[in-house]
mmCIF file of C-alpha atoms in Angstrom:
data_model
loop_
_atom_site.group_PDB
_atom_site.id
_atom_site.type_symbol
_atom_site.label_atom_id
_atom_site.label_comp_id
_atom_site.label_asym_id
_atom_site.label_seq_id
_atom_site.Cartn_x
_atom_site.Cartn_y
_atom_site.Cartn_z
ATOM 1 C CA UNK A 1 1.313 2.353 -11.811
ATOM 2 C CA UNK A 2 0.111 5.497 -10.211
ATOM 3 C CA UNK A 3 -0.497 9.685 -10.454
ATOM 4 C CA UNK A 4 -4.174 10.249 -10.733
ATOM 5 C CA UNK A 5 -4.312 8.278 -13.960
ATOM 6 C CA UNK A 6 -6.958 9.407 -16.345
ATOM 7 C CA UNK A 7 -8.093 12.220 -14.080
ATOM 8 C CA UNK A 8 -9.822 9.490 -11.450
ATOM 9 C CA UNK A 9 -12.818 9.834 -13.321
ATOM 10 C CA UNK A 10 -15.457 7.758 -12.132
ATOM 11 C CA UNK A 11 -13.555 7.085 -9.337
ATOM 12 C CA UNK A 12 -9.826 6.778 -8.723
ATOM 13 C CA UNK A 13 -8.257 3.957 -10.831
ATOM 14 C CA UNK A 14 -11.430 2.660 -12.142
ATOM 15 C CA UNK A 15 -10.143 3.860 -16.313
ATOM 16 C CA UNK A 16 -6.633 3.190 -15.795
ATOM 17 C CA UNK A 17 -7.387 -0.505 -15.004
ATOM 18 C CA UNK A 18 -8.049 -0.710 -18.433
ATOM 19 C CA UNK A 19 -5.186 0.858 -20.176
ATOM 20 C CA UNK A 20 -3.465 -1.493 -22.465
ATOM 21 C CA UNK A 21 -0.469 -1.242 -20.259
ATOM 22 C CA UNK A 22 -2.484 -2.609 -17.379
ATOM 23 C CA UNK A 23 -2.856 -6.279 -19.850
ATOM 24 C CA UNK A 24 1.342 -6.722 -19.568
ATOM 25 C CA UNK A 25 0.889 -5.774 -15.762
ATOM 26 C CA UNK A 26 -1.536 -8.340 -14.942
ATOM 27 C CA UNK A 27 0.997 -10.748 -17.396
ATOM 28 C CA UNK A 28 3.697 -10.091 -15.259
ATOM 29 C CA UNK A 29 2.048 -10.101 -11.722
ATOM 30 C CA UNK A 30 0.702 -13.799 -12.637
ATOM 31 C CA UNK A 31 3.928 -14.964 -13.679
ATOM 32 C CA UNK A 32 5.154 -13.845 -10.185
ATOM 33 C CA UNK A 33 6.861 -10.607 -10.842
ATOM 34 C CA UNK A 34 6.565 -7.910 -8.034
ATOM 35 C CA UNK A 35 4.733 -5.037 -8.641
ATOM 36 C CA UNK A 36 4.370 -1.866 -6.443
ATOM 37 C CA UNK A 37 1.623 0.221 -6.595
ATOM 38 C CA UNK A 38 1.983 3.326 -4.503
ATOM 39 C CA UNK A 39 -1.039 5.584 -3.655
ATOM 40 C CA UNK A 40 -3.383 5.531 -7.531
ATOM 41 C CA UNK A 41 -1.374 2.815 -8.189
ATOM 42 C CA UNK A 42 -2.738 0.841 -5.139
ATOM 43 C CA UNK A 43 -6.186 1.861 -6.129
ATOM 44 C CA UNK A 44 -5.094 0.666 -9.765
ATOM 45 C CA UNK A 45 -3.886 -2.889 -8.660
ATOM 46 C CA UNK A 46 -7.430 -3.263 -6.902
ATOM 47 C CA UNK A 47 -9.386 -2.193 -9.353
ATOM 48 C CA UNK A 48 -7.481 -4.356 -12.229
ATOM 49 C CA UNK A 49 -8.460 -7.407 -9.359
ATOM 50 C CA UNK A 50 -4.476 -8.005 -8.587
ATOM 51 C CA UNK A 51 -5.399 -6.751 -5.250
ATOM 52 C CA UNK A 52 -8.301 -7.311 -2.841
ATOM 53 C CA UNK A 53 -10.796 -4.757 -2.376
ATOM 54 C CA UNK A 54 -11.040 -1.110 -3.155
ATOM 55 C CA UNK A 55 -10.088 2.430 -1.984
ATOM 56 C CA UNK A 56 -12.987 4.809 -1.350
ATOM 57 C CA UNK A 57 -13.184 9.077 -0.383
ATOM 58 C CA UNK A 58 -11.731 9.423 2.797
ATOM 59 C CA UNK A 59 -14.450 9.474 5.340
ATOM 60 C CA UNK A 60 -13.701 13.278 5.971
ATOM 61 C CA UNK A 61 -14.582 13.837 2.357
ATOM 62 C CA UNK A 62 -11.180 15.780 2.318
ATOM 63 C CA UNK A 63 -7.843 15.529 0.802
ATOM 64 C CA UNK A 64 -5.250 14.615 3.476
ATOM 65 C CA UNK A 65 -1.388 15.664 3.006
ATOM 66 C CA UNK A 66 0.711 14.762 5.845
ATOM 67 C CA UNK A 67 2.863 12.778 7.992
ATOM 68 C CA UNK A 68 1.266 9.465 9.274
ATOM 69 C CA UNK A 69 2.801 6.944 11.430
ATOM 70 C CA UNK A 70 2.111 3.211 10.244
ATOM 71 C CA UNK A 71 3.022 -0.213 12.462
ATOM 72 C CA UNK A 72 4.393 -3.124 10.015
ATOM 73 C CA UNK A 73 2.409 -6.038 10.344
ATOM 74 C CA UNK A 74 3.997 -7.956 8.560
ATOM 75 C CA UNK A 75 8.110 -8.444 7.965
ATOM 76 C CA UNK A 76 8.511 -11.352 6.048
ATOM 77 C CA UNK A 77 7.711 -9.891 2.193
ATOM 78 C CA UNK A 78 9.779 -8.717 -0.560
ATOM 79 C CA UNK A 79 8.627 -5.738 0.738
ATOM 80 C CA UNK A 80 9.077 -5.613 4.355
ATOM 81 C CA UNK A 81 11.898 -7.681 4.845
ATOM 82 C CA UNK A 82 14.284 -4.799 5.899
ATOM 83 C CA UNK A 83 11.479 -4.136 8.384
ATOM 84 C CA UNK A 84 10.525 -5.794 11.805
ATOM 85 C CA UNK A 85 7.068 -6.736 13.209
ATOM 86 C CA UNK A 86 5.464 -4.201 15.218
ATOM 87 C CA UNK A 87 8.081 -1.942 13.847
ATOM 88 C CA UNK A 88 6.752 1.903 13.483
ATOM 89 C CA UNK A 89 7.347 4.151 10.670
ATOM 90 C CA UNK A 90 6.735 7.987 9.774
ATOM 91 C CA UNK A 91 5.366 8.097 6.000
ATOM 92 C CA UNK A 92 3.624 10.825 4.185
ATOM 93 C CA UNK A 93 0.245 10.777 2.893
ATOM 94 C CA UNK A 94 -1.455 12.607 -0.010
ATOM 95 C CA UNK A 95 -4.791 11.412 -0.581
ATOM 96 C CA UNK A 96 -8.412 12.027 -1.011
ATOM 97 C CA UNK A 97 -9.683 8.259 -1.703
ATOM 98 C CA UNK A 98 -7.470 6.552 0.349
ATOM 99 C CA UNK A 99 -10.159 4.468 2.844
ATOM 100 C CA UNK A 100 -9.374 0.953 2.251
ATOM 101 C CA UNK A 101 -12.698 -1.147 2.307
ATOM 102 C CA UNK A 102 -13.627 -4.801 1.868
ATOM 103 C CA UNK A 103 -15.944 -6.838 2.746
ATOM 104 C CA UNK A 104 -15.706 -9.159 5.596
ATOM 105 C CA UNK A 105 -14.921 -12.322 3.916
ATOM 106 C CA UNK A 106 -12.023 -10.678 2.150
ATOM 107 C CA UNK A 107 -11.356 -9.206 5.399
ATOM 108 C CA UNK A 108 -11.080 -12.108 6.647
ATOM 109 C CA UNK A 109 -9.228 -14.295 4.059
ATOM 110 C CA UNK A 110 -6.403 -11.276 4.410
ATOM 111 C CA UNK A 111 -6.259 -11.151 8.072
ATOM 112 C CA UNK A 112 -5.994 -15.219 7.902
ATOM 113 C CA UNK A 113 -3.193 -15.336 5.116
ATOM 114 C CA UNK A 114 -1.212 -12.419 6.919
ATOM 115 C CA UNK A 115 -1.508 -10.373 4.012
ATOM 116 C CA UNK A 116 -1.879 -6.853 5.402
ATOM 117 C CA UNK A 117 1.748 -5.445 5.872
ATOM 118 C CA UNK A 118 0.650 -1.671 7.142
ATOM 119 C CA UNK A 119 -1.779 -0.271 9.442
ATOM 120 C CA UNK A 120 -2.315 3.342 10.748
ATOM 121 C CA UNK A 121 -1.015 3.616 14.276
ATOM 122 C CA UNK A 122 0.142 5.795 17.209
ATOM 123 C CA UNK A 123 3.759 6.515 17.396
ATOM 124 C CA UNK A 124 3.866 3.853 20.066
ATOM 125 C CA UNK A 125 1.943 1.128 17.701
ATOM 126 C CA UNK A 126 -1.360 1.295 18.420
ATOM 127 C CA UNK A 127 -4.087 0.797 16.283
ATOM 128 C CA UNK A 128 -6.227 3.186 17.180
ATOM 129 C CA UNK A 129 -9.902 4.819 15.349
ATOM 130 C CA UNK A 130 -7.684 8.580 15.869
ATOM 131 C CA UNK A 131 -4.344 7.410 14.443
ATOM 132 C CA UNK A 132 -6.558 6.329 11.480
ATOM 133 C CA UNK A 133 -6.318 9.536 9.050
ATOM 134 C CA UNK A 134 -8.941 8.202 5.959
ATOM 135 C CA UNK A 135 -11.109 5.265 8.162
ATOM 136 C CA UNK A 136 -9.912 2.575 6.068
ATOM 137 C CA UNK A 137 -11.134 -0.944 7.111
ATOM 138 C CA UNK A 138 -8.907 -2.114 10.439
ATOM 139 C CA UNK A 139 -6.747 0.791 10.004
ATOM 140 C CA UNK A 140 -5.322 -0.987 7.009
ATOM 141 C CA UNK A 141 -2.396 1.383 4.962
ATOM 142 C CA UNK A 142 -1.054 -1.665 2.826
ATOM 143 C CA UNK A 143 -1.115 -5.532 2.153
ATOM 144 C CA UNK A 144 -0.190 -7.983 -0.516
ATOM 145 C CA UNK A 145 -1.866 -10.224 -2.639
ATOM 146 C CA UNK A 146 -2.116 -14.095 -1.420
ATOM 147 C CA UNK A 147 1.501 -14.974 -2.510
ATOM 148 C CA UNK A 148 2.916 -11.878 -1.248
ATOM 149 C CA UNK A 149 4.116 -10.566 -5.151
ATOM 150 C CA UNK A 150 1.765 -7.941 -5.168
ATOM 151 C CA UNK A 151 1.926 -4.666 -2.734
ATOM 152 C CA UNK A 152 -0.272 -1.568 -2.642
ATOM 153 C CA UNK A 153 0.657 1.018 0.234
ATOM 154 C CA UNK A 154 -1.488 4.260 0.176
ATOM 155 C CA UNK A 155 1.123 6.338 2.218
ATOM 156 C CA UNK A 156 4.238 7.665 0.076
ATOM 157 C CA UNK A 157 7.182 5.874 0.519
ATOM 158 C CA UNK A 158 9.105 7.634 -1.872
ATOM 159 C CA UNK A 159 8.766 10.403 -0.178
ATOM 160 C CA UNK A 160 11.265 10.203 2.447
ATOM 161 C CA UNK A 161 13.730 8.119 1.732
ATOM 162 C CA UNK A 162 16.722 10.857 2.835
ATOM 163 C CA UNK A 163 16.924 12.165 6.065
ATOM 164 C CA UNK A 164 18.378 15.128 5.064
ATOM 165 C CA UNK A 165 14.697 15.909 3.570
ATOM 166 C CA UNK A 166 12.828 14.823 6.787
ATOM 167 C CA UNK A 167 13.238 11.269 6.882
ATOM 168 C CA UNK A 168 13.951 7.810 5.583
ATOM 169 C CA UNK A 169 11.605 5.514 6.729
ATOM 170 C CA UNK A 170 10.445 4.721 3.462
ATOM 171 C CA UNK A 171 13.898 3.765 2.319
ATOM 172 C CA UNK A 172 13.264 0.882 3.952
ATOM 173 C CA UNK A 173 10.499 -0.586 1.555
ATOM 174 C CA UNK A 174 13.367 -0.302 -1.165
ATOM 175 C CA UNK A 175 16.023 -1.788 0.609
ATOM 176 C CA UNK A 176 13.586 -4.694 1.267
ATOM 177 C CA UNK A 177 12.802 -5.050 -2.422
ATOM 178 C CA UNK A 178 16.386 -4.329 -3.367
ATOM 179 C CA UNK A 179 17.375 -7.181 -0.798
ATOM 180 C CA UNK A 180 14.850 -9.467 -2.572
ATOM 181 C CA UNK A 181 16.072 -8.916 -5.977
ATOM 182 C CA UNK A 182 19.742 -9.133 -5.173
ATOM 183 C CA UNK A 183 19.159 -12.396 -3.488
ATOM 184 C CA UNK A 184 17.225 -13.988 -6.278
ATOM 185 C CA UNK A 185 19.112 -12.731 -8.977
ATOM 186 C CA UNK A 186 22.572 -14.297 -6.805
#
């Protein structure tokens, strides 16, 4: 799901959730199919409750449209798995509600179960508050759901998946679900 569904009126995602599509997504995602949601379609999955939390204005109250470097947290997803640990990648962003927030017992739960896959970093991997383009909640860019089926990733994978257009880091969240789905359907 994704692309400023239904004008982000009231605020971004909060309509679409209830789209009649959104009914066969939810189907799906508890039956243990993966689902993606890039960018809206992160803030999508969280409102329709298939992801923790929610995604707020970006603390500059801007829109942001650039290059951001993330650190992989976690490699051992359908979505990662072409990834290592501590790895760092160069992904767009194009967002003006992209700030990740929870509250601290969610943070918690997700920190505990591993769950965040993505956060803002320095080109050398740090976490830092100025490597941290929107101020989402411990610099987080994307996590799963608590049986890892369910990914939303605020940066733009999609969007550099060729080098010949700038890059292909993102190609490597598609090799790791194309990976997964080769191996299970083997």
């Amino acid at each position: 799901p994704g692309g400023f569904s239904y004008g982000d009126y009231l605020r971004s995602g909060a309509i679409a959730r209830f789209s009649p599509i959104m009914q066969d997504v939810v189907r799906f995602a508890e039956a243990g199919g993966l689902v993606f949601g890039i960018c809206n379609g992160f803030q999508i999955l969280c409102e329709a409750g298939l992801l923790p939390g929610t995604l707020m204005r970006n603390d500059s109250l801007r829109f942001i449209c650039k290059e951001t470097t993330l650190r992989v947290e976690n490699a051992d997803t359908p979505f990662t798995s072409a990834c290592t640990e501590g790895q760092v990648v160069t992904i767009p962003l194009s967002h003006g509600e992209g700030r990740y927030y929870a509250d601290d017992e969610v943070l918690n739960r997700i920190e505990r179960n591993d769950q965040v896959l993505f956060r803002y970093s320095t080109s050398d991997g740090a976490v830092t508050d100025d490597a941290n383009p929107n101020g989402s909640v411990h610099g987080i860019a994307g996590l799963v759901n608590d049986v890892g089926t369910v990914c939303g990733l605020m940066p733009h994978p999609e969007r550099c998946v060729e080098s010949l257009l700038g890059g292909d880091d993102g190609r490597l969240i598609f090799e790791s679900l194309l990976n997964h789905v080769s191996a299970v359907a083997a």
